[in-house]
DNA sequence: TTAACATGTGAACATGTGTTCATATGTTCA
DNA sequence: TGAACATATGAACACATGTTCACATGTTAA
């Protein structure tokens, strides 16, 4: 959890272009919105979750098959699926004992592609 | 740093659809590529860096003005700018004592917009 | 019901990460 | 040159995060 910075005392810092700072300050989106955006990207910032998402591009899969695919424990996958679920990136469908997960968002593939473009450059 | 999972012993895990697992396994991109992709998104997963990037959408800015804008210490901003620089998301131009940072990538704005679309839904 | 199974979850642990502090580097101007 | 300034950086610290382990929950089939 990141804490607010209201109580800090950084008033006396040097400024080069005070006018610009004030102008940009007014244009900045709400603190909370930017925080949520960072939280959203944080979900993509783990290679296990990236692999899970990539796998779900190919096919809807159940927890134990994802665990097998990635050679990781069922528990670890389940924990990560919860993170993805909380960010509304995946949805699930129960079928008896097994639970099938699928992608829940059309933006995801585009975001991946743009990320790929960057790291390939 | 994440460690490899070659030495783990998860061979005896249950599988529901072995064929599917094998098929997807062959289609998966290289481990390293997915790792790099996660590392890339990790950079976006911090609200300070998100704010810095957002500020640089508006204008090129020097370190101390960014620090003022975000009401954070110059050191903290400088550290984060290094992270952004290492990911080739920003570039800098020296002008005497001051160093001006600017965005280095056309994908960034698109990625932000897609992220916004998701969290706004 | 009971056994076997698939998944979910809380606690603990190790590791990763962001900020602060003190200080170094490098520039400008007197 | 020396003082003031803008930025960079290493170490330390607190906090966040991912995985493991043990176990709970809920389902199926005998």
PDB file of C-alpha atoms (C1' of nucleotides) in Angstrom:
ATOM      1  CA  UNK A   1       0.000   0.000   0.000  1.00  0.00           C
ATOM      2  CA  UNK A   2       1.335   3.405  -0.944  1.00  0.00           C
ATOM      3  CA  UNK A   3       0.725   6.231   1.451  1.00  0.00           C
ATOM      4  CA  UNK A   4      -0.369   9.746   0.724  1.00  0.00           C
ATOM      5  CA  UNK A   5       2.156  12.524   0.728  1.00  0.00           C
ATOM      6  CA  UNK A   6       0.058  15.293   2.238  1.00  0.00           C
ATOM      7  CA  UNK A   7       2.067  15.428   5.424  1.00  0.00           C
ATOM      8  CA  UNK A   8       5.490  15.731   3.870  1.00  0.00           C
ATOM      9  CA  UNK A   9       7.349  18.949   3.931  1.00  0.00           C
ATOM     10  CA  UNK A  10       8.853  19.485   0.534  1.00  0.00           C
ATOM     11  CA  UNK A  11       7.725  23.048   0.032  1.00  0.00           C
ATOM     12  CA  UNK A  12      11.179  24.510  -0.232  1.00  0.00           C
ATOM     13  CA  UNK A  13      12.384  22.484  -3.147  1.00  0.00           C
ATOM     14  CA  UNK A  14      13.927  24.342  -6.060  1.00  0.00           C
ATOM     15  CA  UNK A  15      11.750  24.943  -9.088  1.00  0.00           C
ATOM     16  CA  UNK A  16      12.910  25.714 -12.581  1.00  0.00           C
ATOM     17  CA  UNK A  17       9.624  26.496 -14.327  1.00  0.00           C
ATOM     18  CA  UNK A  18       6.974  27.251 -11.734  1.00  0.00           C
ATOM     19  CA  UNK A  19       4.388  28.188 -14.318  1.00  0.00           C
ATOM     20  CA  UNK A  20       4.716  24.869 -16.117  1.00  0.00           C
ATOM     21  CA  UNK A  21       4.487  22.943 -12.870  1.00  0.00           C
ATOM     22  CA  UNK A  22       1.227  24.673 -11.972  1.00  0.00           C
ATOM     23  CA  UNK A  23      -0.183  24.183 -15.453  1.00  0.00           C
ATOM     24  CA  UNK A  24       0.568  20.475 -15.549  1.00  0.00           C
ATOM     25  CA  UNK A  25      -0.671  20.095 -11.988  1.00  0.00           C
ATOM     26  CA  UNK A  26      -4.102  21.280 -13.069  1.00  0.00           C
ATOM     27  CA  UNK A  27      -4.162  18.939 -16.049  1.00  0.00           C
ATOM     28  CA  UNK A  28      -3.231  15.832 -14.089  1.00  0.00           C
ATOM     29  CA  UNK A  29      -5.985  13.254 -13.633  1.00  0.00           C
ATOM     30  CA  UNK A  30      -7.203  12.391 -10.172  1.00  0.00           C
ATOM     31  CA  UNK A  31      -4.692  10.788  -7.862  1.00  0.00           C
ATOM     32  CA  UNK A  32      -7.040   7.854  -7.416  1.00  0.00           C
ATOM     33  CA  UNK A  33      -7.432   7.221 -11.115  1.00  0.00           C
ATOM     34  CA  UNK A  34      -3.683   7.062 -11.650  1.00  0.00           C
ATOM     35  CA  UNK A  35      -3.373   4.801  -8.644  1.00  0.00           C
ATOM     36  CA  UNK A  36      -5.938   2.417 -10.092  1.00  0.00           C
ATOM     37  CA  UNK A  37      -4.170   2.477 -13.426  1.00  0.00           C
ATOM     38  CA  UNK A  38      -0.910   1.505 -11.765  1.00  0.00           C
ATOM     39  CA  UNK A  39      -2.692  -1.275  -9.876  1.00  0.00           C
ATOM     40  CA  UNK A  40      -4.067  -2.526 -13.165  1.00  0.00           C
ATOM     41  CA  UNK A  41      -0.657  -2.670 -14.834  1.00  0.00           C
ATOM     42  CA  UNK A  42       0.819  -4.258 -11.731  1.00  0.00           C
ATOM     43  CA  UNK A  43      -1.283  -7.307 -12.527  1.00  0.00           C
ATOM     44  CA  UNK A  44       0.585  -7.690 -15.813  1.00  0.00           C
ATOM     45  CA  UNK A  45       3.898  -7.239 -14.076  1.00  0.00           C
ATOM     46  CA  UNK A  46       4.413 -10.824 -13.032  1.00  0.00           C
ATOM     47  CA  UNK A  47       5.636 -13.535 -15.338  1.00  0.00           C
ATOM     48  CA  UNK A  48       3.397 -16.214 -13.869  1.00  0.00           C
ATOM     49  CA  UNK A  49       0.313 -14.138 -14.566  1.00  0.00           C
ATOM     50  CA  UNK A  50       1.635 -13.210 -18.002  1.00  0.00           C
ATOM     51  CA  UNK A  51       2.001 -16.907 -18.784  1.00  0.00           C
ATOM     52  CA  UNK A  52      -1.477 -17.674 -17.506  1.00  0.00           C
ATOM     53  CA  UNK A  53      -2.976 -14.959 -19.667  1.00  0.00           C
ATOM     54  CA  UNK A  54      -1.004 -16.131 -22.649  1.00  0.00           C
ATOM     55  CA  UNK A  55      -2.228 -19.668 -22.137  1.00  0.00           C
ATOM     56  CA  UNK A  56      -5.803 -18.432 -21.982  1.00  0.00           C
ATOM     57  CA  UNK A  57      -5.314 -16.735 -25.341  1.00  0.00           C
ATOM     58  CA  UNK A  58      -4.976 -20.240 -26.748  1.00  0.00           C
ATOM     59  CA  UNK A  59      -7.793 -21.931 -24.893  1.00  0.00           C
ATOM     60  CA  UNK A  60      -9.994 -21.848 -21.836  1.00  0.00           C
ATOM     61  CA  UNK A  61      -8.316 -24.024 -19.249  1.00  0.00           C
ATOM     62  CA  UNK A  62      -8.902 -25.437 -15.803  1.00  0.00           C
ATOM     63  CA  UNK A  63      -6.648 -24.735 -12.845  1.00  0.00           C
ATOM     64  CA  UNK A  64      -4.806 -28.028 -12.763  1.00  0.00           C
ATOM     65  CA  UNK A  65      -4.069 -27.931 -16.489  1.00  0.00           C
ATOM     66  CA  UNK A  66      -2.628 -24.439 -16.192  1.00  0.00           C
ATOM     67  CA  UNK A  67      -0.537 -25.701 -13.282  1.00  0.00           C
ATOM     68  CA  UNK A  68       0.710 -28.566 -15.434  1.00  0.00           C
ATOM     69  CA  UNK A  69       1.387 -26.337 -18.394  1.00  0.00           C
ATOM     70  CA  UNK A  70       3.501 -23.966 -16.330  1.00  0.00           C
ATOM     71  CA  UNK A  71       4.949 -26.690 -14.115  1.00  0.00           C
ATOM     72  CA  UNK A  72       3.801 -24.927 -10.984  1.00  0.00           C
ATOM     73  CA  UNK A  73       1.693 -25.931  -8.009  1.00  0.00           C
ATOM     74  CA  UNK A  74      -2.071 -25.792  -8.205  1.00  0.00           C
ATOM     75  CA  UNK A  75      -2.086 -23.503  -5.195  1.00  0.00           C
ATOM     76  CA  UNK A  76       0.216 -20.948  -6.762  1.00  0.00           C
ATOM     77  CA  UNK A  77      -1.920 -20.851  -9.894  1.00  0.00           C
ATOM     78  CA  UNK A  78      -5.099 -20.557  -7.886  1.00  0.00           C
ATOM     79  CA  UNK A  79      -3.712 -17.602  -5.961  1.00  0.00           C
ATOM     80  CA  UNK A  80      -2.726 -15.852  -9.170  1.00  0.00           C
ATOM     81  CA  UNK A  81      -6.059 -16.575 -10.795  1.00  0.00           C
ATOM     82  CA  UNK A  82      -7.690 -14.808  -7.925  1.00  0.00           C
ATOM     83  CA  UNK A  83      -5.603 -11.723  -8.632  1.00  0.00           C
ATOM     84  CA  UNK A  84      -6.624 -11.873 -12.275  1.00  0.00           C
ATOM     85  CA  UNK A  85     -10.233 -12.368 -11.257  1.00  0.00           C
ATOM     86  CA  UNK A  86     -10.142  -9.390  -8.910  1.00  0.00           C
ATOM     87  CA  UNK A  87      -8.912  -7.223 -11.761  1.00  0.00           C
ATOM     88  CA  UNK A  88     -11.718  -8.573 -13.922  1.00  0.00           C
ATOM     89  CA  UNK A  89      -9.214  -9.902 -16.436  1.00  0.00           C
ATOM     90  CA  UNK A  90     -10.528 -13.459 -16.319  1.00  0.00           C
ATOM     91  CA  UNK A  91     -13.865 -15.077 -15.642  1.00  0.00           C
ATOM     92  CA  UNK A  92     -14.620 -18.634 -14.662  1.00  0.00           C
ATOM     93  CA  UNK A  93     -17.201 -21.269 -15.268  1.00  0.00           C
ATOM     94  CA  UNK A  94     -17.713 -24.202 -12.948  1.00  0.00           C
ATOM     95  CA  UNK A  95     -18.185 -27.611 -14.427  1.00  0.00           C
ATOM     96  CA  UNK A  96     -18.521 -30.148 -11.669  1.00  0.00           C
ATOM     97  CA  UNK A  97     -15.265 -30.323  -9.791  1.00  0.00           C
ATOM     98  CA  UNK A  98     -13.258 -28.451 -12.351  1.00  0.00           C
ATOM     99  CA  UNK A  99     -13.265 -24.688 -12.889  1.00  0.00           C
ATOM    100  CA  UNK A 100     -12.548 -23.323 -16.340  1.00  0.00           C
ATOM    101  CA  UNK A 101     -10.999 -19.904 -16.684  1.00  0.00           C
ATOM    102  CA  UNK A 102     -11.186 -17.658 -19.724  1.00  0.00           C
ATOM    103  CA  UNK A 103     -10.163 -14.142 -20.653  1.00  0.00           C
ATOM    104  CA  UNK A 104     -12.658 -11.450 -19.929  1.00  0.00           C
ATOM    105  CA  UNK A 105     -11.385  -8.495 -21.851  1.00  0.00           C
ATOM    106  CA  UNK A 106     -10.742  -7.454 -25.404  1.00  0.00           C
ATOM    107  CA  UNK A 107      -8.117  -4.898 -24.408  1.00  0.00           C
ATOM    108  CA  UNK A 108      -5.727  -7.483 -23.058  1.00  0.00           C
ATOM    109  CA  UNK A 109      -4.497  -8.798 -26.378  1.00  0.00           C
ATOM    110  CA  UNK A 110      -3.931  -5.269 -27.683  1.00  0.00           C
ATOM    111  CA  UNK A 111      -2.032  -4.284 -24.559  1.00  0.00           C
ATOM    112  CA  UNK A 112       0.140  -7.388 -24.930  1.00  0.00           C
ATOM    113  CA  UNK A 113       0.840  -6.632 -28.564  1.00  0.00           C
ATOM    114  CA  UNK A 114       1.869  -3.080 -27.802  1.00  0.00           C
ATOM    115  CA  UNK A 115       4.099  -4.298 -24.999  1.00  0.00           C
ATOM    116  CA  UNK A 116       5.677  -6.794 -27.356  1.00  0.00           C
ATOM    117  CA  UNK A 117       6.263  -4.116 -29.957  1.00  0.00           C
ATOM    118  CA  UNK A 118       8.159  -2.109 -27.394  1.00  0.00           C
ATOM    119  CA  UNK A 119      10.448  -4.826 -26.117  1.00  0.00           C
ATOM    120  CA  UNK A 120      11.119  -6.059 -29.650  1.00  0.00           C
ATOM    121  CA  UNK A 121      12.341  -2.656 -30.856  1.00  0.00           C
TER     122      UNK A 121
ATOM    123  CA  UNK B   1      14.470 -12.091  -9.405  1.00  0.00           C
ATOM    124  CA  UNK B   2      12.330 -15.083 -10.172  1.00  0.00           C
ATOM    125  CA  UNK B   3      13.966 -18.468 -10.171  1.00  0.00           C
ATOM    126  CA  UNK B   4      13.616 -21.241 -12.680  1.00  0.00           C
ATOM    127  CA  UNK B   5      11.438 -24.194 -11.905  1.00  0.00           C
ATOM    128  CA  UNK B   6      13.475 -26.932 -13.497  1.00  0.00           C
ATOM    129  CA  UNK B   7      14.300 -28.604 -10.214  1.00  0.00           C
ATOM    130  CA  UNK B   8      10.783 -28.832  -8.860  1.00  0.00           C
ATOM    131  CA  UNK B   9       9.001 -32.094  -8.714  1.00  0.00           C
ATOM    132  CA  UNK B  10       5.466 -31.528  -9.877  1.00  0.00           C
ATOM    133  CA  UNK B  11       5.272 -34.398 -12.301  1.00  0.00           C
ATOM    134  CA  UNK B  12       2.506 -36.195 -10.528  1.00  0.00           C
ATOM    135  CA  UNK B  13      -0.058 -33.466 -10.632  1.00  0.00           C
ATOM    136  CA  UNK B  14      -3.499 -34.349 -11.947  1.00  0.00           C
ATOM    137  CA  UNK B  15      -4.307 -33.411 -15.526  1.00  0.00           C
ATOM    138  CA  UNK B  16      -7.732 -33.019 -17.029  1.00  0.00           C
ATOM    139  CA  UNK B  17      -6.884 -32.537 -20.699  1.00  0.00           C
ATOM    140  CA  UNK B  18      -3.352 -33.737 -21.360  1.00  0.00           C
ATOM    141  CA  UNK B  19      -3.611 -33.202 -25.087  1.00  0.00           C
ATOM    142  CA  UNK B  20      -4.589 -29.577 -24.677  1.00  0.00           C
ATOM    143  CA  UNK B  21      -1.785 -28.981 -22.214  1.00  0.00           C
ATOM    144  CA  UNK B  22       0.771 -30.342 -24.674  1.00  0.00           C
ATOM    145  CA  UNK B  23      -0.675 -28.385 -27.547  1.00  0.00           C
ATOM    146  CA  UNK B  24      -0.634 -25.073 -25.682  1.00  0.00           C
ATOM    147  CA  UNK B  25       2.831 -25.835 -24.350  1.00  0.00           C
ATOM    148  CA  UNK B  26       4.164 -25.939 -27.884  1.00  0.00           C
ATOM    149  CA  UNK B  27       2.468 -22.695 -28.814  1.00  0.00           C
ATOM    150  CA  UNK B  28       3.754 -20.733 -25.832  1.00  0.00           C
ATOM    151  CA  UNK B  29       6.383 -18.097 -26.590  1.00  0.00           C
ATOM    152  CA  UNK B  30       9.834 -18.386 -25.103  1.00  0.00           C
ATOM    153  CA  UNK B  31      10.052 -18.204 -21.335  1.00  0.00           C
ATOM    154  CA  UNK B  32      12.463 -15.300 -21.667  1.00  0.00           C
ATOM    155  CA  UNK B  33      10.176 -13.278 -23.890  1.00  0.00           C
ATOM    156  CA  UNK B  34       7.284 -13.562 -21.461  1.00  0.00           C
ATOM    157  CA  UNK B  35       9.620 -12.670 -18.628  1.00  0.00           C
ATOM    158  CA  UNK B  36      10.720  -9.526 -20.429  1.00  0.00           C
ATOM    159  CA  UNK B  37       7.133  -8.633 -21.155  1.00  0.00           C
ATOM    160  CA  UNK B  38       6.282  -8.911 -17.458  1.00  0.00           C
ATOM    161  CA  UNK B  39       9.299  -6.781 -16.601  1.00  0.00           C
ATOM    162  CA  UNK B  40       8.097  -4.180 -19.048  1.00  0.00           C
ATOM    163  CA  UNK B  41       4.614  -3.989 -17.539  1.00  0.00           C
ATOM    164  CA  UNK B  42       6.113  -3.946 -14.055  1.00  0.00           C
ATOM    165  CA  UNK B  43       7.476  -0.523 -14.883  1.00  0.00           C
ATOM    166  CA  UNK B  44       3.918   0.744 -15.344  1.00  0.00           C
ATOM    167  CA  UNK B  45       2.852  -0.884 -12.104  1.00  0.00           C
ATOM    168  CA  UNK B  46       3.859   1.928  -9.789  1.00  0.00           C
ATOM    169  CA  UNK B  47       1.822   5.056  -9.254  1.00  0.00           C
ATOM    170  CA  UNK B  48       4.836   7.332  -9.009  1.00  0.00           C
ATOM    171  CA  UNK B  49       6.074   6.209 -12.396  1.00  0.00           C
ATOM    172  CA  UNK B  50       2.562   6.415 -13.806  1.00  0.00           C
ATOM    173  CA  UNK B  51       2.375  10.020 -12.629  1.00  0.00           C
ATOM    174  CA  UNK B  52       5.768  10.836 -14.086  1.00  0.00           C
ATOM    175  CA  UNK B  53       4.793   9.413 -17.443  1.00  0.00           C
ATOM    176  CA  UNK B  54       1.505  11.244 -17.354  1.00  0.00           C
ATOM    177  CA  UNK B  55       3.294  14.497 -16.616  1.00  0.00           C
ATOM    178  CA  UNK B  56       5.616  13.918 -19.538  1.00  0.00           C
ATOM    179  CA  UNK B  57       2.593  13.527 -21.809  1.00  0.00           C
ATOM    180  CA  UNK B  58       1.937  17.195 -21.098  1.00  0.00           C
ATOM    181  CA  UNK B  59       5.461  18.525 -21.391  1.00  0.00           C
ATOM    182  CA  UNK B  60       9.119  17.685 -21.194  1.00  0.00           C
ATOM    183  CA  UNK B  61      10.211  18.421 -17.659  1.00  0.00           C
ATOM    184  CA  UNK B  62      13.307  18.540 -15.519  1.00  0.00           C
ATOM    185  CA  UNK B  63      13.785  16.406 -12.419  1.00  0.00           C
ATOM    186  CA  UNK B  64      13.147  19.077  -9.838  1.00  0.00           C
ATOM    187  CA  UNK B  65       9.966  20.277 -11.528  1.00  0.00           C
ATOM    188  CA  UNK B  66       8.612  16.729 -11.620  1.00  0.00           C
ATOM    189  CA  UNK B  67       9.504  16.442  -7.937  1.00  0.00           C
ATOM    190  CA  UNK B  68       7.598  19.640  -7.248  1.00  0.00           C
ATOM    191  CA  UNK B  69       4.648  18.598  -9.324  1.00  0.00           C
ATOM    192  CA  UNK B  70       4.292  15.317  -7.477  1.00  0.00           C
ATOM    193  CA  UNK B  71       5.380  16.735  -4.125  1.00  0.00           C
ATOM    194  CA  UNK B  72       8.102  14.152  -3.774  1.00  0.00           C
ATOM    195  CA  UNK B  73      11.820  14.305  -3.149  1.00  0.00           C
ATOM    196  CA  UNK B  74      14.229  14.890  -5.993  1.00  0.00           C
ATOM    197  CA  UNK B  75      15.994  11.670  -5.095  1.00  0.00           C
ATOM    198  CA  UNK B  76      12.868   9.550  -5.332  1.00  0.00           C
ATOM    199  CA  UNK B  77      12.055  10.998  -8.732  1.00  0.00           C
ATOM    200  CA  UNK B  78      15.592  10.518  -9.951  1.00  0.00           C
ATOM    201  CA  UNK B  79      15.545   6.870  -8.929  1.00  0.00           C
ATOM    202  CA  UNK B  80      12.279   6.298 -10.770  1.00  0.00           C
ATOM    203  CA  UNK B  81      13.497   8.131 -13.837  1.00  0.00           C
ATOM    204  CA  UNK B  82      16.376   5.718 -13.975  1.00  0.00           C
ATOM    205  CA  UNK B  83      13.935   2.818 -14.040  1.00  0.00           C
ATOM    206  CA  UNK B  84      12.035   4.472 -16.861  1.00  0.00           C
ATOM    207  CA  UNK B  85      15.291   5.177 -18.665  1.00  0.00           C
ATOM    208  CA  UNK B  86      16.425   1.552 -18.329  1.00  0.00           C
ATOM    209  CA  UNK B  87      13.188   0.416 -19.934  1.00  0.00           C
ATOM    210  CA  UNK B  88      13.739   2.922 -22.704  1.00  0.00           C
ATOM    211  CA  UNK B  89      10.469   4.647 -21.891  1.00  0.00           C
ATOM    212  CA  UNK B  90      12.041   8.077 -21.440  1.00  0.00           C
ATOM    213  CA  UNK B  91      15.049   9.864 -22.836  1.00  0.00           C
ATOM    214  CA  UNK B  92      16.843  12.891 -21.480  1.00  0.00           C
ATOM    215  CA  UNK B  93      18.611  15.954 -22.724  1.00  0.00           C
ATOM    216  CA  UNK B  94      21.100  17.858 -20.627  1.00  0.00           C
ATOM    217  CA  UNK B  95      20.935  21.612 -20.583  1.00  0.00           C
ATOM    218  CA  UNK B  96      23.553  22.961 -18.250  1.00  0.00           C
ATOM    219  CA  UNK B  97      22.745  21.849 -14.748  1.00  0.00           C
ATOM    220  CA  UNK B  98      19.235  20.740 -15.500  1.00  0.00           C
ATOM    221  CA  UNK B  99      18.235  17.518 -17.224  1.00  0.00           C
ATOM    222  CA  UNK B 100      15.044  17.435 -19.239  1.00  0.00           C
ATOM    223  CA  UNK B 101      13.172  14.171 -19.600  1.00  0.00           C
ATOM    224  CA  UNK B 102      10.749  13.275 -22.358  1.00  0.00           C
ATOM    225  CA  UNK B 103       8.806  10.248 -23.478  1.00  0.00           C
ATOM    226  CA  UNK B 104      10.568   7.926 -25.840  1.00  0.00           C
ATOM    227  CA  UNK B 105       7.839   5.724 -27.155  1.00  0.00           C
ATOM    228  CA  UNK B 106       4.685   5.992 -29.192  1.00  0.00           C
ATOM    229  CA  UNK B 107       3.169   2.857 -27.693  1.00  0.00           C
ATOM    230  CA  UNK B 108       2.962   4.312 -24.209  1.00  0.00           C
ATOM    231  CA  UNK B 109      -0.029   6.542 -24.797  1.00  0.00           C
ATOM    232  CA  UNK B 110      -1.944   3.717 -26.467  1.00  0.00           C
ATOM    233  CA  UNK B 111      -1.162   1.326 -23.637  1.00  0.00           C
ATOM    234  CA  UNK B 112      -2.371   3.927 -21.139  1.00  0.00           C
ATOM    235  CA  UNK B 113      -5.566   4.484 -23.056  1.00  0.00           C
ATOM    236  CA  UNK B 114      -6.319   0.774 -23.188  1.00  0.00           C
ATOM    237  CA  UNK B 115      -5.597   0.478 -19.492  1.00  0.00           C
ATOM    238  CA  UNK B 116      -7.935   3.368 -18.812  1.00  0.00           C
ATOM    239  CA  UNK B 117     -10.656   1.802 -20.921  1.00  0.00           C
ATOM    240  CA  UNK B 118     -10.442  -1.316 -18.802  1.00  0.00           C
ATOM    241  CA  UNK B 119     -10.608   0.309 -15.392  1.00  0.00           C
ATOM    242  CA  UNK B 120     -13.387   2.638 -16.532  1.00  0.00           C
ATOM    243  CA  UNK B 121     -15.646  -0.201 -17.642  1.00  0.00           C
TER     244      UNK B 121
ATOM    245  C1'  DT C   1     -22.054 -41.997   3.512  1.00  0.00           C
ATOM    246  C1'  DT C   2     -17.154 -42.310   2.259  1.00  0.00           C
ATOM    247  C1'  DA C   3     -13.147 -41.847  -0.772  1.00  0.00           C
ATOM    248  C1'  DA C   4     -11.080 -39.423  -4.316  1.00  0.00           C
ATOM    249  C1'  DC C   5     -10.707 -35.403  -6.547  1.00  0.00           C
ATOM    250  C1'  DA C   6     -10.353 -30.199  -8.048  1.00  0.00           C
ATOM    251  C1'  DT C   7     -10.038 -25.947  -6.278  1.00  0.00           C
ATOM    252  C1'  DG C   8      -9.763 -22.154  -2.759  1.00  0.00           C
ATOM    253  C1'  DT C   9      -7.523 -19.951   1.105  1.00  0.00           C
ATOM    254  C1'  DG C  10      -4.899 -18.286   5.337  1.00  0.00           C
ATOM    255  C1'  DA C  11      -0.376 -18.052   7.451  1.00  0.00           C
ATOM    256  C1'  DA C  12       4.415 -18.039   7.030  1.00  0.00           C
ATOM    257  C1'  DC C  13       8.451 -17.219   4.632  1.00  0.00           C
ATOM    258  C1'  DA C  14      11.709 -15.352   1.404  1.00  0.00           C
ATOM    259  C1'  DT C  15      12.422 -12.072  -1.948  1.00  0.00           C
ATOM    260  C1'  DG C  16      11.515  -7.792  -4.428  1.00  0.00           C
ATOM    261  C1'  DT C  17      10.767  -2.895  -4.467  1.00  0.00           C
ATOM    262  C1'  DG C  18      10.184   2.223  -3.395  1.00  0.00           C
ATOM    263  C1'  DT C  19      11.615   5.872  -0.533  1.00  0.00           C
ATOM    264  C1'  DT C  20      14.779   8.217   2.432  1.00  0.00           C
ATOM    265  C1'  DC C  21      19.182   9.804   3.824  1.00  0.00           C
ATOM    266  C1'  DA C  22      23.704  11.087   3.076  1.00  0.00           C
ATOM    267  C1'  DT C  23      26.731  12.099  -0.212  1.00  0.00           C
ATOM    268  C1'  DA C  24      29.021  12.177  -4.872  1.00  0.00           C
ATOM    269  C1'  DT C  25      29.174  14.192  -9.489  1.00  0.00           C
ATOM    270  C1'  DG C  26      29.097  17.732 -12.550  1.00  0.00           C
ATOM    271  C1'  DT C  27      27.621  22.538 -13.962  1.00  0.00           C
ATOM    272  C1'  DT C  28      27.188  27.648 -13.622  1.00  0.00           C
ATOM    273  C1'  DC C  29      28.333  31.996 -12.037  1.00  0.00           C
ATOM    274  C1'  DA C  30      30.617  35.265  -9.206  1.00  0.00           C
TER     275       DA C  30
ATOM    276  C1'  DT D   1      38.830  29.029  -7.473  1.00  0.00           C
ATOM    277  C1'  DG D   2      34.751  28.453  -4.520  1.00  0.00           C
ATOM    278  C1'  DA D   3      29.841  28.618  -3.574  1.00  0.00           C
ATOM    279  C1'  DA D   4      25.420  27.429  -5.120  1.00  0.00           C
ATOM    280  C1'  DC D   5      22.866  24.541  -7.663  1.00  0.00           C
ATOM    281  C1'  DA D   6      20.650  20.274 -10.262  1.00  0.00           C
ATOM    282  C1'  DT D   7      20.974  15.664 -10.563  1.00  0.00           C
ATOM    283  C1'  DA D   8      22.672  10.850  -9.652  1.00  0.00           C
ATOM    284  C1'  DT D   9      23.612   7.093  -6.630  1.00  0.00           C
ATOM    285  C1'  DG D  10      24.585   3.571  -2.872  1.00  0.00           C
ATOM    286  C1'  DA D  11      23.008   1.768   1.488  1.00  0.00           C
ATOM    287  C1'  DA D  12      19.446   1.046   4.642  1.00  0.00           C
ATOM    288  C1'  DC D  13      14.883   0.534   5.813  1.00  0.00           C
ATOM    289  C1'  DA D  14      10.019  -0.535   5.622  1.00  0.00           C
ATOM    290  C1'  DC D  15       6.665  -2.509   3.075  1.00  0.00           C
ATOM    291  C1'  DA D  16       4.636  -5.246  -0.756  1.00  0.00           C
ATOM    292  C1'  DT D  17       4.359  -9.522  -3.110  1.00  0.00           C
ATOM    293  C1'  DG D  18       4.734 -14.524  -4.813  1.00  0.00           C
ATOM    294  C1'  DT D  19       5.164 -19.168  -3.451  1.00  0.00           C
ATOM    295  C1'  DT D  20       4.747 -22.927  -0.302  1.00  0.00           C
ATOM    296  C1'  DC D  21       2.472 -25.607   3.082  1.00  0.00           C
ATOM    297  C1'  DA D  22      -1.360 -27.295   5.424  1.00  0.00           C
ATOM    298  C1'  DC D  23      -5.873 -27.569   5.281  1.00  0.00           C
ATOM    299  C1'  DA D  24     -10.810 -26.173   4.141  1.00  0.00           C
ATOM    300  C1'  DT D  25     -14.534 -26.344   0.790  1.00  0.00           C
ATOM    301  C1'  DG D  26     -17.293 -28.393  -2.402  1.00  0.00           C
ATOM    302  C1'  DT D  27     -18.134 -32.030  -6.054  1.00  0.00           C
ATOM    303  C1'  DT D  28     -18.436 -36.779  -8.053  1.00  0.00           C
ATOM    304  C1'  DA D  29     -18.910 -41.552  -7.992  1.00  0.00           C
ATOM    305  C1'  DA D  30     -18.972 -45.875  -5.644  1.00  0.00           C
TER     306       DA D  30
END
